[in-house]
mmCIF file of C-alpha atoms and ligand atoms in Angstrom:
data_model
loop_
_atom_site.group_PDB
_atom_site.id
_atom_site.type_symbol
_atom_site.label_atom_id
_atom_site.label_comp_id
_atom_site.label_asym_id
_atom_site.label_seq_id
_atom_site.Cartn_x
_atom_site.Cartn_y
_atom_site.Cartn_z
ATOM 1 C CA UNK X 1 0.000 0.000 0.000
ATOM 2 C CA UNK X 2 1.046 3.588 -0.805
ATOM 3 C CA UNK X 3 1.538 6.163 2.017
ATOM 4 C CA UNK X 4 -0.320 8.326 2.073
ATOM 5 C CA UNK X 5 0.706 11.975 1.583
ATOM 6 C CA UNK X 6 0.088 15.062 4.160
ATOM 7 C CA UNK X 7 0.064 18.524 4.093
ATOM 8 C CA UNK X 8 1.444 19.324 7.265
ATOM 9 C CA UNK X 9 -0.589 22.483 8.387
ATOM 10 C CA UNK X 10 1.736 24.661 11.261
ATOM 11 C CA UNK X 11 -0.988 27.051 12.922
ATOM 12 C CA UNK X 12 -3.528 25.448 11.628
ATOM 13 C CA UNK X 13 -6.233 26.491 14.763
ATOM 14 C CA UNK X 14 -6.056 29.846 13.745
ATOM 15 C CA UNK X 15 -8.175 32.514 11.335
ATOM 16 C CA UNK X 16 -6.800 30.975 8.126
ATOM 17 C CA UNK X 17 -5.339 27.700 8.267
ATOM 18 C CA UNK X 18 -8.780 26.703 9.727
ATOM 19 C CA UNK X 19 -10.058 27.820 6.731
ATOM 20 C CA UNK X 20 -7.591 26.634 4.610
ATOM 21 C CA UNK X 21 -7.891 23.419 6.315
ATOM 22 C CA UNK X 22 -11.739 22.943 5.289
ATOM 23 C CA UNK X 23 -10.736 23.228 1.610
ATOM 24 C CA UNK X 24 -7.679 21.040 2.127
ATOM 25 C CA UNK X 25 -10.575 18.505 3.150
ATOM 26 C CA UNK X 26 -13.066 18.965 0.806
ATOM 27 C CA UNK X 27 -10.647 17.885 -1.956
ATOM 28 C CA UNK X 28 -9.296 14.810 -0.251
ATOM 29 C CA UNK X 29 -6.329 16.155 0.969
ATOM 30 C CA UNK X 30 -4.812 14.721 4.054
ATOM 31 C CA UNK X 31 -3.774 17.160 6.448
ATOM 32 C CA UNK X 32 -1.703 17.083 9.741
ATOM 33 C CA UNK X 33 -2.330 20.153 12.102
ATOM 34 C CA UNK X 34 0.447 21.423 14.604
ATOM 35 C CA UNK X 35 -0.501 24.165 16.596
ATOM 36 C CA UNK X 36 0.584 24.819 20.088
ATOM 37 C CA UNK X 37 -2.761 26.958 21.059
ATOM 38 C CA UNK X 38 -1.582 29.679 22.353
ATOM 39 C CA UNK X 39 -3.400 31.917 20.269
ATOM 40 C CA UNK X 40 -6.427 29.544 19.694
ATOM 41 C CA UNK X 41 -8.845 28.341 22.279
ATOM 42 C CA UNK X 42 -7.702 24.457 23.370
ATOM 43 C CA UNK X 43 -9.697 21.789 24.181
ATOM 44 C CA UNK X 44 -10.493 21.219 27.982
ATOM 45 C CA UNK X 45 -8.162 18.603 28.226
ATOM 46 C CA UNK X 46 -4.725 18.292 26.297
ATOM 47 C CA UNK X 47 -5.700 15.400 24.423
ATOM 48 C CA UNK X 48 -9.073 16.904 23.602
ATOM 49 C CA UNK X 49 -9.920 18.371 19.916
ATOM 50 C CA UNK X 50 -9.314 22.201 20.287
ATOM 51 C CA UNK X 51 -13.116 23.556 19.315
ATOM 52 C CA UNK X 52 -12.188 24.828 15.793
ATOM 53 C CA UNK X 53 -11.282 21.845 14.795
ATOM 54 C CA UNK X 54 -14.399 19.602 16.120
ATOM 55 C CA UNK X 55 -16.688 22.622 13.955
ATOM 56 C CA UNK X 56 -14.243 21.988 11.241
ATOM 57 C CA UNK X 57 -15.524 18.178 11.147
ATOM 58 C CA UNK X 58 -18.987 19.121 11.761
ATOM 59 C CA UNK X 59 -18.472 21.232 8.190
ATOM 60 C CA UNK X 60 -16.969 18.574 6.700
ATOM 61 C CA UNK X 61 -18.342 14.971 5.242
ATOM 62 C CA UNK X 62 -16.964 12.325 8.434
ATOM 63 C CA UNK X 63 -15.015 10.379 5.760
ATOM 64 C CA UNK X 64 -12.938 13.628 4.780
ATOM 65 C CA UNK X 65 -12.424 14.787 8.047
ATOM 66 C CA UNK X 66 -11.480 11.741 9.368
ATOM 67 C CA UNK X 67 -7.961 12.495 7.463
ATOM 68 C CA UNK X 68 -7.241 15.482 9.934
ATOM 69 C CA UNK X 69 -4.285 14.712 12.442
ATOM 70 C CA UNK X 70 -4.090 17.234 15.281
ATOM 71 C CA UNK X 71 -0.396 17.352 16.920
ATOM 72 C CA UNK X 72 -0.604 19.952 20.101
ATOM 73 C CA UNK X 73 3.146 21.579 19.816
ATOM 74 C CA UNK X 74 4.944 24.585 18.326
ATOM 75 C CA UNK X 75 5.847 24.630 14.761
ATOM 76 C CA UNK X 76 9.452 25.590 15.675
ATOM 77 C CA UNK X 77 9.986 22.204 17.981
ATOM 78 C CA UNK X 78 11.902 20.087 16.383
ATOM 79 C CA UNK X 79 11.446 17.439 18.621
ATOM 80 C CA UNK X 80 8.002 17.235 17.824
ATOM 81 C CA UNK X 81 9.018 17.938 13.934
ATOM 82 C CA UNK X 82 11.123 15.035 13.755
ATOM 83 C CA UNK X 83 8.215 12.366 15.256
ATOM 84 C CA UNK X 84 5.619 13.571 12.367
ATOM 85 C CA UNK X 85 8.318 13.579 9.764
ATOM 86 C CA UNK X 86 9.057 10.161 10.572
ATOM 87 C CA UNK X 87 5.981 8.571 11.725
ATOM 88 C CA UNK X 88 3.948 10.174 8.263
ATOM 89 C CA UNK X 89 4.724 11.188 4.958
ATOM 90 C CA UNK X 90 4.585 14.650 3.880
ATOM 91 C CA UNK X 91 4.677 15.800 0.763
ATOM 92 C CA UNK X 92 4.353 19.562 1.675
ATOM 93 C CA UNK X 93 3.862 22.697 4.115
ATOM 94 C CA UNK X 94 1.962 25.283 4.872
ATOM 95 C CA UNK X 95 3.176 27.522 7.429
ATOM 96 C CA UNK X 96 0.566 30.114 8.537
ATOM 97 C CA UNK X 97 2.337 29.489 12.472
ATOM 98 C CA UNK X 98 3.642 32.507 14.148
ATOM 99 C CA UNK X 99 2.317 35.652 16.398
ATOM 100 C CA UNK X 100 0.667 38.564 14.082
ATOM 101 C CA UNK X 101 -0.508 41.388 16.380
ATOM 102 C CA UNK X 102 1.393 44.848 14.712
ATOM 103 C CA UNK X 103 1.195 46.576 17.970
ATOM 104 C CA UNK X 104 2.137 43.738 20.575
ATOM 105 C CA UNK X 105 5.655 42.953 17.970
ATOM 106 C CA UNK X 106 6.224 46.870 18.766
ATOM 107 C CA UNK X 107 6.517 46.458 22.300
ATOM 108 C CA UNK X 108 7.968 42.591 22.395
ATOM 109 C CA UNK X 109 9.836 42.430 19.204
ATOM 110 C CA UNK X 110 12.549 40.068 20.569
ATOM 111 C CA UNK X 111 9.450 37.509 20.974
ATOM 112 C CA UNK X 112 8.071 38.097 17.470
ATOM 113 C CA UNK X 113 11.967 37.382 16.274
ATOM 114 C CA UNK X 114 12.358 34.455 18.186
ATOM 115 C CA UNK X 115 8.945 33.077 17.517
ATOM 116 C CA UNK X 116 8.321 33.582 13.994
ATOM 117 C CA UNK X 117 11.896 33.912 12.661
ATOM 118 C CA UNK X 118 13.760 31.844 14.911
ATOM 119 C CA UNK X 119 10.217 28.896 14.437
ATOM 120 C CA UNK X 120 10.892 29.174 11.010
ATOM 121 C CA UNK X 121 14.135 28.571 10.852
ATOM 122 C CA UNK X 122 14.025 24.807 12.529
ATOM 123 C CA UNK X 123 10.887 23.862 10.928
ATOM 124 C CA UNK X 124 12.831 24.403 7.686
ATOM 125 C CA UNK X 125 15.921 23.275 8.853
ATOM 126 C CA UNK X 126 13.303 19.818 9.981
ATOM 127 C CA UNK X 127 11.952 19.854 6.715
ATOM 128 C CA UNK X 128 15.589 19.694 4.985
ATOM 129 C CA UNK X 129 16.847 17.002 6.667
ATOM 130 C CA UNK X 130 13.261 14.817 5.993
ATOM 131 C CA UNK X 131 13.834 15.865 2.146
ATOM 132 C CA UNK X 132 11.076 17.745 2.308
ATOM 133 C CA UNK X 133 10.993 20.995 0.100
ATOM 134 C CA UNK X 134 8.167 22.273 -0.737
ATOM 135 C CA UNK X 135 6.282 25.099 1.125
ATOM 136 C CA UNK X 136 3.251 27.937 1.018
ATOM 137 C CA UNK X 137 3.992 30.737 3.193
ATOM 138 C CA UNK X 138 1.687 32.647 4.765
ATOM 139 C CA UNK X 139 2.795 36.251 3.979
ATOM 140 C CA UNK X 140 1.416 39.702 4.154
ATOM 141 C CA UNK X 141 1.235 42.575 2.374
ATOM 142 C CA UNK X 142 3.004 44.507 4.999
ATOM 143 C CA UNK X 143 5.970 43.286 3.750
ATOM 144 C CA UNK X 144 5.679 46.159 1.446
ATOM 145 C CA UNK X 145 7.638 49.334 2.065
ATOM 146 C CA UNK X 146 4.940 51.972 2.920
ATOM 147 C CA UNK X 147 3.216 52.412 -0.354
ATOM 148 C CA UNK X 148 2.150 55.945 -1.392
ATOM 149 C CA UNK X 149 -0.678 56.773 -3.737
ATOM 150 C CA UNK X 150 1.542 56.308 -6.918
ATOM 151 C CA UNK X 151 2.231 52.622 -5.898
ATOM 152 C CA UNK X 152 -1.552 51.438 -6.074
ATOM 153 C CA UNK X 153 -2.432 48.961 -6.899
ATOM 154 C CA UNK X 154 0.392 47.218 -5.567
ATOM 155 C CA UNK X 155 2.169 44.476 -7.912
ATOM 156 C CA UNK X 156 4.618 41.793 -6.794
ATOM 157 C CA UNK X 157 7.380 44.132 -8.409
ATOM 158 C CA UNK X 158 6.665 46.808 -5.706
ATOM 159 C CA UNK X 159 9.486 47.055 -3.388
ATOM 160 C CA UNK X 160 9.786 45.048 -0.310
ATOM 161 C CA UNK X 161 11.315 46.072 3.324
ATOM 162 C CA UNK X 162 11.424 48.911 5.488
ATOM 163 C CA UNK X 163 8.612 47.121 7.346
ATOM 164 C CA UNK X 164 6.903 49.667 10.128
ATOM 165 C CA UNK X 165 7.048 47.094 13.034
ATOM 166 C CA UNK X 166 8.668 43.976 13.548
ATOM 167 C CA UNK X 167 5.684 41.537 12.914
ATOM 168 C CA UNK X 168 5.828 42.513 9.237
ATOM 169 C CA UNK X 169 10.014 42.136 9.003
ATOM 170 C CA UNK X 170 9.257 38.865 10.336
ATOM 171 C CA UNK X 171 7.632 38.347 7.133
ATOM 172 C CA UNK X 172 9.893 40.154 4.893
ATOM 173 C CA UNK X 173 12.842 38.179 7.041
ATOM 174 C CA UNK X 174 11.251 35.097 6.159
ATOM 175 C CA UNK X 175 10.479 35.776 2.590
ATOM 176 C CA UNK X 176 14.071 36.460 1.881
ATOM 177 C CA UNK X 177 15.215 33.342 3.828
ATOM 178 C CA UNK X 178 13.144 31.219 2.093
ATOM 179 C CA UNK X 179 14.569 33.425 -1.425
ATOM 180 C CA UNK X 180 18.001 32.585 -0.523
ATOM 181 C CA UNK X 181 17.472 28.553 0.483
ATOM 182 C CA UNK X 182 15.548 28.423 -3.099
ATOM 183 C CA UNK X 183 18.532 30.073 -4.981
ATOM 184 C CA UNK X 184 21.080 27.947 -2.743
ATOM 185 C CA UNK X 185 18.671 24.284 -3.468
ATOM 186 C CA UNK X 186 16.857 24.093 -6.805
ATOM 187 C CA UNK X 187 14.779 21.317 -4.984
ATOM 188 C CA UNK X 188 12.999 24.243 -3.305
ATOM 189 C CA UNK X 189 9.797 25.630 -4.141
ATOM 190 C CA UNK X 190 8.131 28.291 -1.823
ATOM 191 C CA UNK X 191 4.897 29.794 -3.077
ATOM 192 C CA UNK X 192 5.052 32.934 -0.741
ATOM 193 C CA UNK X 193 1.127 34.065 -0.124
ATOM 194 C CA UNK X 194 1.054 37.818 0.781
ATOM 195 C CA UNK X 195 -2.678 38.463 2.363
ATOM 196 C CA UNK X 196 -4.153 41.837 2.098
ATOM 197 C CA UNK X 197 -7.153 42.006 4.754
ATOM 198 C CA UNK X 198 -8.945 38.613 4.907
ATOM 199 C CA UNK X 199 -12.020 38.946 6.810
ATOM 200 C CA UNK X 200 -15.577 37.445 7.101
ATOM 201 C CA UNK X 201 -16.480 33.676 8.144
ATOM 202 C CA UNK X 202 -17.519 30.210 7.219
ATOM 203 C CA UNK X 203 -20.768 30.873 5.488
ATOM 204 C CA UNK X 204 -21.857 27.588 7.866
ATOM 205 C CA UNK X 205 -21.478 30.242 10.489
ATOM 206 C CA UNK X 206 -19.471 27.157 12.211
ATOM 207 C CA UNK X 207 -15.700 28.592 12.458
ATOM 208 C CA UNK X 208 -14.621 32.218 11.844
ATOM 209 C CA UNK X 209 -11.702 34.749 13.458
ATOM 210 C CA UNK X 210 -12.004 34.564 17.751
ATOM 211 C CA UNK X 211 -8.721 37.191 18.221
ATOM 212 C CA UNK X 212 -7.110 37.051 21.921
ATOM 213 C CA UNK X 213 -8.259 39.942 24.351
ATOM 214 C CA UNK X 214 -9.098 43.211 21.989
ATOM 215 C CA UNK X 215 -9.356 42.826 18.751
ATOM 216 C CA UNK X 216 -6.458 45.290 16.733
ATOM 217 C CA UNK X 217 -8.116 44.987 13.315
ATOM 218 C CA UNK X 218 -11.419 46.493 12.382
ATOM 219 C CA UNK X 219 -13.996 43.993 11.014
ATOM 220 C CA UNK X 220 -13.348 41.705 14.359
ATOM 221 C CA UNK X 221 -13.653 44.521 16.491
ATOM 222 C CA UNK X 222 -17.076 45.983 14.272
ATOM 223 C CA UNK X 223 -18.580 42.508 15.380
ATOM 224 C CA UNK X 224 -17.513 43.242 19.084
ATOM 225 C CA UNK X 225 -19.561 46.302 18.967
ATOM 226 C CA UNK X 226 -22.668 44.694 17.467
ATOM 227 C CA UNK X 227 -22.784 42.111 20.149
ATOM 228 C CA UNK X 228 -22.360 44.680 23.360
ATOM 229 C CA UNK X 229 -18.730 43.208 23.899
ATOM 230 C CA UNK X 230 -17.517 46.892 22.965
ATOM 231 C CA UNK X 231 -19.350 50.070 23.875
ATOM 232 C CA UNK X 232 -18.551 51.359 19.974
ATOM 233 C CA UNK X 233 -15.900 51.817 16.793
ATOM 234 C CA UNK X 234 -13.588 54.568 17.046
ATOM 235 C CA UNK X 235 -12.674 55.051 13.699
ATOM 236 C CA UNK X 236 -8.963 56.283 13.112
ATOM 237 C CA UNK X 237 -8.657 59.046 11.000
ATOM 238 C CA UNK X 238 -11.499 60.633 9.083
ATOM 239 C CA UNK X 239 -8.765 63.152 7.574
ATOM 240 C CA UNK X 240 -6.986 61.011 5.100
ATOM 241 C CA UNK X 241 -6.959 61.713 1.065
ATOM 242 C CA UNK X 242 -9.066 58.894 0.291
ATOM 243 C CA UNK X 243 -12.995 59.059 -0.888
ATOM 244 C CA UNK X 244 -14.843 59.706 2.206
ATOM 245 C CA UNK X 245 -11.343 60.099 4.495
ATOM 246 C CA UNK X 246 -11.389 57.445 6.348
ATOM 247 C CA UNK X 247 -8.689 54.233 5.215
ATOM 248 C CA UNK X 248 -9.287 52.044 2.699
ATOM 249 C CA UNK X 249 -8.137 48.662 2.313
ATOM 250 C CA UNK X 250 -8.113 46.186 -0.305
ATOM 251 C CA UNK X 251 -10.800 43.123 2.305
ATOM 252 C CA UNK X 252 -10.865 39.039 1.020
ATOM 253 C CA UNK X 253 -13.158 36.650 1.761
ATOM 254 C CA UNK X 254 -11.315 34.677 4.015
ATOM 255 C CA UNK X 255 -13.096 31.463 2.452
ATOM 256 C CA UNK X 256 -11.651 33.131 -1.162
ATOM 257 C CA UNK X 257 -8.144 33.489 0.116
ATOM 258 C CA UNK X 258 -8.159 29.881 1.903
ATOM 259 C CA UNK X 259 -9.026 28.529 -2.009
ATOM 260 C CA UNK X 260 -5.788 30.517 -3.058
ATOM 261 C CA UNK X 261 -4.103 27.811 -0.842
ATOM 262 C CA UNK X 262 -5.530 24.811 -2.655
ATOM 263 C CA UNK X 263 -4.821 26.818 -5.723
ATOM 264 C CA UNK X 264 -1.085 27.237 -4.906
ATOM 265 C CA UNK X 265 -0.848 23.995 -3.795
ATOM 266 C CA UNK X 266 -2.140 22.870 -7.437
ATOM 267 C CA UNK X 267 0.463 24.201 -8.798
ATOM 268 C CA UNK X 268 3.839 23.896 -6.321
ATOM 269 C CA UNK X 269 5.208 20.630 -8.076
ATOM 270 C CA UNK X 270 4.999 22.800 -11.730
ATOM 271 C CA UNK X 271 7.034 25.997 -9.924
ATOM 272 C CA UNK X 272 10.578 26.353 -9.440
ATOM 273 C CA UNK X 273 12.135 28.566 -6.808
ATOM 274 C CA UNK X 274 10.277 31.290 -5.133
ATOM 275 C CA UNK X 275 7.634 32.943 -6.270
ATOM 276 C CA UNK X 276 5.466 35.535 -4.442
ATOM 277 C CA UNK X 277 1.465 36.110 -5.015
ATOM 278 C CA UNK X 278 -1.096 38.984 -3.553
ATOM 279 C CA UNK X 279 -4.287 37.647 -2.441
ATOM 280 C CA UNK X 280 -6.633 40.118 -2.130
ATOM 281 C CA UNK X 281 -9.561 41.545 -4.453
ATOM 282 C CA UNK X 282 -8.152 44.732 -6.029
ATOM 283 C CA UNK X 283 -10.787 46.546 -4.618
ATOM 284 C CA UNK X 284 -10.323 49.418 -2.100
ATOM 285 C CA UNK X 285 -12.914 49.475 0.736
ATOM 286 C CA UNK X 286 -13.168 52.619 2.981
ATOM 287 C CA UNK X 287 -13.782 52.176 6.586
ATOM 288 C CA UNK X 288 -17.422 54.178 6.588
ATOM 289 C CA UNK X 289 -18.110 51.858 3.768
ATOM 290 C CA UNK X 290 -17.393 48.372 6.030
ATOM 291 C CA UNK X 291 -19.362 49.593 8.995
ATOM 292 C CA UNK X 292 -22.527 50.346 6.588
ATOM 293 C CA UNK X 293 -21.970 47.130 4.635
ATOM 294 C CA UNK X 294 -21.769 45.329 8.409
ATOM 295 C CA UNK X 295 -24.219 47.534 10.032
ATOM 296 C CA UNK X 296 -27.191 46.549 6.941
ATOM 297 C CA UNK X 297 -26.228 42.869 7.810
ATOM 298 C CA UNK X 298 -26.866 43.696 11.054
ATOM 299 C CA UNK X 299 -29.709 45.433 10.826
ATOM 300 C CA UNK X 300 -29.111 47.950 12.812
ATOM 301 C CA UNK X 301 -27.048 51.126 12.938
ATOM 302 C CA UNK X 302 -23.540 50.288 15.100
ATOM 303 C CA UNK X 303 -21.840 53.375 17.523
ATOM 304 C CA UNK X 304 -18.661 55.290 15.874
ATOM 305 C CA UNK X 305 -16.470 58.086 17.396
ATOM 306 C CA UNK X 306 -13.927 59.489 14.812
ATOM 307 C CA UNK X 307 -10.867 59.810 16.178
ATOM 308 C CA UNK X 308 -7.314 60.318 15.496
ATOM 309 C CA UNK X 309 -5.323 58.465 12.621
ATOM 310 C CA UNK X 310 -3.460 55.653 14.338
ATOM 311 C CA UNK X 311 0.004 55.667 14.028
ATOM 312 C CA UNK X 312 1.624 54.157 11.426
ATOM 313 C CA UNK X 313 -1.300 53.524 9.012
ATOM 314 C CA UNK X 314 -1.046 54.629 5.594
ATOM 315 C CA UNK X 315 -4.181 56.166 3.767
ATOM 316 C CA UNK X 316 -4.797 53.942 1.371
ATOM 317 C CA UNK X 317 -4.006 50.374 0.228
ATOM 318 C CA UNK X 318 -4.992 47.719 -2.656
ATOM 319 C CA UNK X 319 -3.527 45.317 -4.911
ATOM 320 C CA UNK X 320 -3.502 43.960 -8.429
ATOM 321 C CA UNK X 321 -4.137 40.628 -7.741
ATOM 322 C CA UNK X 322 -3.958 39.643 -11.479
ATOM 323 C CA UNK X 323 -0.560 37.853 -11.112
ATOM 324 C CA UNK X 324 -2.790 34.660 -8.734
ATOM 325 C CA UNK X 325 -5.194 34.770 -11.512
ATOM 326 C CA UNK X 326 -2.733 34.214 -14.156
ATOM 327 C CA UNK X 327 -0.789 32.101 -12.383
ATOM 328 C CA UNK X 328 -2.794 29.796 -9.605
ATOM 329 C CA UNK X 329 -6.107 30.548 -11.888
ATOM 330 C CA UNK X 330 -7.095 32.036 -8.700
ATOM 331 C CA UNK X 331 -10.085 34.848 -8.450
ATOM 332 C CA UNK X 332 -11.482 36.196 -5.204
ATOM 333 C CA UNK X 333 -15.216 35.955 -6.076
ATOM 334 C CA UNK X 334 -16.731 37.016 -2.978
ATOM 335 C CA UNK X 335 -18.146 40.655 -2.187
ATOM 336 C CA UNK X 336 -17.734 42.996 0.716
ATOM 337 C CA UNK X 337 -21.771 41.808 1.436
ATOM 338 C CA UNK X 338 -20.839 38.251 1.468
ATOM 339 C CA UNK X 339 -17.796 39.074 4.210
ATOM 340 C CA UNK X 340 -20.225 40.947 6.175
ATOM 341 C CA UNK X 341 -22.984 38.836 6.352
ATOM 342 C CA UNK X 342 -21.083 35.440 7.027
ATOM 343 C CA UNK X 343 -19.211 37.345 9.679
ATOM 344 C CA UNK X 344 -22.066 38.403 11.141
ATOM 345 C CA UNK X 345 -23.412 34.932 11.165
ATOM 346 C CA UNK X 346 -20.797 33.506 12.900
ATOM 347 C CA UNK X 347 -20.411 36.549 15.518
ATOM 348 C CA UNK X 348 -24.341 36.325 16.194
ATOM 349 C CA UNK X 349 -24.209 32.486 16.771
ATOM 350 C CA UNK X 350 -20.795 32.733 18.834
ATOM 351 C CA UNK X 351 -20.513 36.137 20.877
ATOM 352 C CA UNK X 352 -17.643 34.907 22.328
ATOM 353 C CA UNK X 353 -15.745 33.378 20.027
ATOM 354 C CA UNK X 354 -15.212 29.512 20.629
ATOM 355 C CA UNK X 355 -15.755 30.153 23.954
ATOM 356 C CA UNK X 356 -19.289 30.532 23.528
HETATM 357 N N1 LIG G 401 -9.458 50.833 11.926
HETATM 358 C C1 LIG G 401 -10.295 51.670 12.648
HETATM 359 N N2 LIG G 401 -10.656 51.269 13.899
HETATM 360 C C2 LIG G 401 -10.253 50.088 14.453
HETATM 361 C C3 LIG G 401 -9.397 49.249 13.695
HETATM 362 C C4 LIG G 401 -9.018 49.659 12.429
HETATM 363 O O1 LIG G 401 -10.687 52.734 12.189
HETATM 364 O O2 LIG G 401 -10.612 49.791 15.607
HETATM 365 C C5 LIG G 401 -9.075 51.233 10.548
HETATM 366 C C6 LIG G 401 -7.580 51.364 10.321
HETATM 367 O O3 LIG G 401 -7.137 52.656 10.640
HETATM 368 C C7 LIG G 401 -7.466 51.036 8.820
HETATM 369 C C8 LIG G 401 -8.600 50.023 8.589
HETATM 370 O O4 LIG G 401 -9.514 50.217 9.673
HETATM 371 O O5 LIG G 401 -7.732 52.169 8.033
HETATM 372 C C9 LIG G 401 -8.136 48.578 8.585
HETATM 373 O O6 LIG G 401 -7.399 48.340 9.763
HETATM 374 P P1 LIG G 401 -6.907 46.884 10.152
HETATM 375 O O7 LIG G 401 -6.134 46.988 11.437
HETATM 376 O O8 LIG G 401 -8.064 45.942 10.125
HETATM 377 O O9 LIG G 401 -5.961 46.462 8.931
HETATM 378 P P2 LIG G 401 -4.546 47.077 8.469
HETATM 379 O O10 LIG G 401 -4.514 48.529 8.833
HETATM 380 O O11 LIG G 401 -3.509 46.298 9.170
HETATM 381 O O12 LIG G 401 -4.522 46.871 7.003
#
């Protein structure tokens, strides 16, 4: 009998490899999940199914979810790296692991280093020695030195670096690792997947985004204030050159950008080297904009204060995603309505996240 082959999943209890996960299932795909929870709600006991990933197999058919392996550890422990690379075989990676709050990696940047670069660094060391070579990153498109108003939309040929905190050099670190080991080892491949602002929810309403303490990014912290968690939005900045002054950004489905995994992933084996995609829609999306969109699937009008802009955010910022489309044959097809309305379904149903 052939082995079968596993896509070994680091981080896989959070926002987007859940996600990912559920498509990784629906097309057969094996999947083994490390994650060491500490950014994810665990189970009750250590052996027990963290929550996400019971909803994920009530989402999915039993005989496709069945192929899910849970592992409780950190992607960077090699320990625990060497037991799944031996015990299974795995064909590839995809490593959404590591800590992503902008305004925690100001303050602890020696932990975002450690964690995410240092993590990073064994698992691909691990990954080496098991002749294993072939990895989606989960990127960001802060990795992009601050764009202006000339740069938009942004293509993969905009420059890179000059990140404005250390979570996103921890990206652009790991990017140019993972350039160097593919220009050092033609047996490489790393499809590098830089994420504008992935929001929304299962449409099942079953798993969505449940961030730690206060949420930093807006459409979490929106569906805060239309369950009573928080009193109301302050919006920062209503000052800034864009169409109605507040900030646009360029918002995916996160069920759209979790496809553009399976859709990488259909094409690593044909790739060679490193290669770097945007996900997002190339459509800007002010902040006044979200918080109508959310507040009609609400049904209800949500509190805002305007307040000042928040340091370092830039006024504006979208991509041209047409690279993924060429490329992975990847399209985001969902519309700011269809983000608000599944988040809103999963917010309603959970008010507290997977604590509920
Ligand atoms: N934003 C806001 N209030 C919040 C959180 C965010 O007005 O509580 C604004 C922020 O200034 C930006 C947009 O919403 O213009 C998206 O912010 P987010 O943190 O979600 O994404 P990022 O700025 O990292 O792209």
């Amino acid at each position: 009998m052939v082995a079968e082959e596993y896509v070994l999943v680091t981080g896989g209890a959070g926002f987007i490899g859940s996600h990912t996960i559920v498509e990784l299932l629906e097309k057969d795909i094996p999947v083994i999940v490390v994650d060491n929870m500490t950014n994810a709600v665990g189970g009750k006991e250590d052996d027990e199914l963290p929550p996400v990933l019971q909803r994920i197999k009530s989402i999915v058919p039993p005989e496709k979810s069945q192929r899910m392996v849970f592992i409780k550890g950190s992607y960077g422990d090699e320990e625990i790296l060497a037991k799944i690379f031996t015990k299974y075989k795995v064909s590839s990676v995809m490593h959404f692991g590591g800590f992503k709050a902008v305004g925690e990696s100001k303050k602890l940047p020696m932990m975002y280093y450690s964690n995410n670069l240092g993590g990073s660094m064994k698992l691909i060391q691990v990954m080496q020695k098991h002749g294993v070579t072939k990895m989606i990153f989960s990127s960001s498109a802060t990795v992009y030195s601050e764009p202006g108003p000339e740069d938009l939309p942004l293509t993969e040929k905009c420059p890179t670096g000059n990140c404005t905190c250390p979570y996103a050099s921890t990206k652009y670190f790991i990017e140019n690792m993972l350039k160097d080991l593919c220009h050092a080892d033609p047996s490489w491949t790393v499809i590098s997947l830089r994420y504008f602002n992935p929001v929304g929810a299962h449409p099942s309403g079953s798993i969505g985004e449940d961030p730690k303490g206060i949420p930093n990014n807006l459409m979490p912290y929106i569906a805060q204030v239309a369950v009573k968690r928080r009193s109301h939005l302050d919006i920062f900045g209503n000052d800034y050159p864009t169409k109605d002054g507040t900030g646009v950004r360029d918002y995916v489905h996160i069920v759209d950008l979790a496809k553009g995994h399976t859709a990488a992933l259909d094409v690593l084996d044909q790739k060679k080297g490193f290669v770097a995609y945007n996900l997002g829609t190339g459509v800007g999306t002010s902040v006044l904009e979200m918080l109508k969109c959310f507040s009609e699937a609400v049904g209800r009008e949500l509190p805002f204060k305007m307040c000042d802009r928040r340091p370092g955010d830039v006024a504006e910022v979208y991509c041209d995603p047409s690279l993924a489309a060429k490329e992975l044959n990847w399209r985001a097809t969902k519309t700011v309505a269809d983000m608000c309305r599944d988040l809103w379904s999963f917010q309603s149903k959970n008010p507290n996240g997977y604590a509920s």
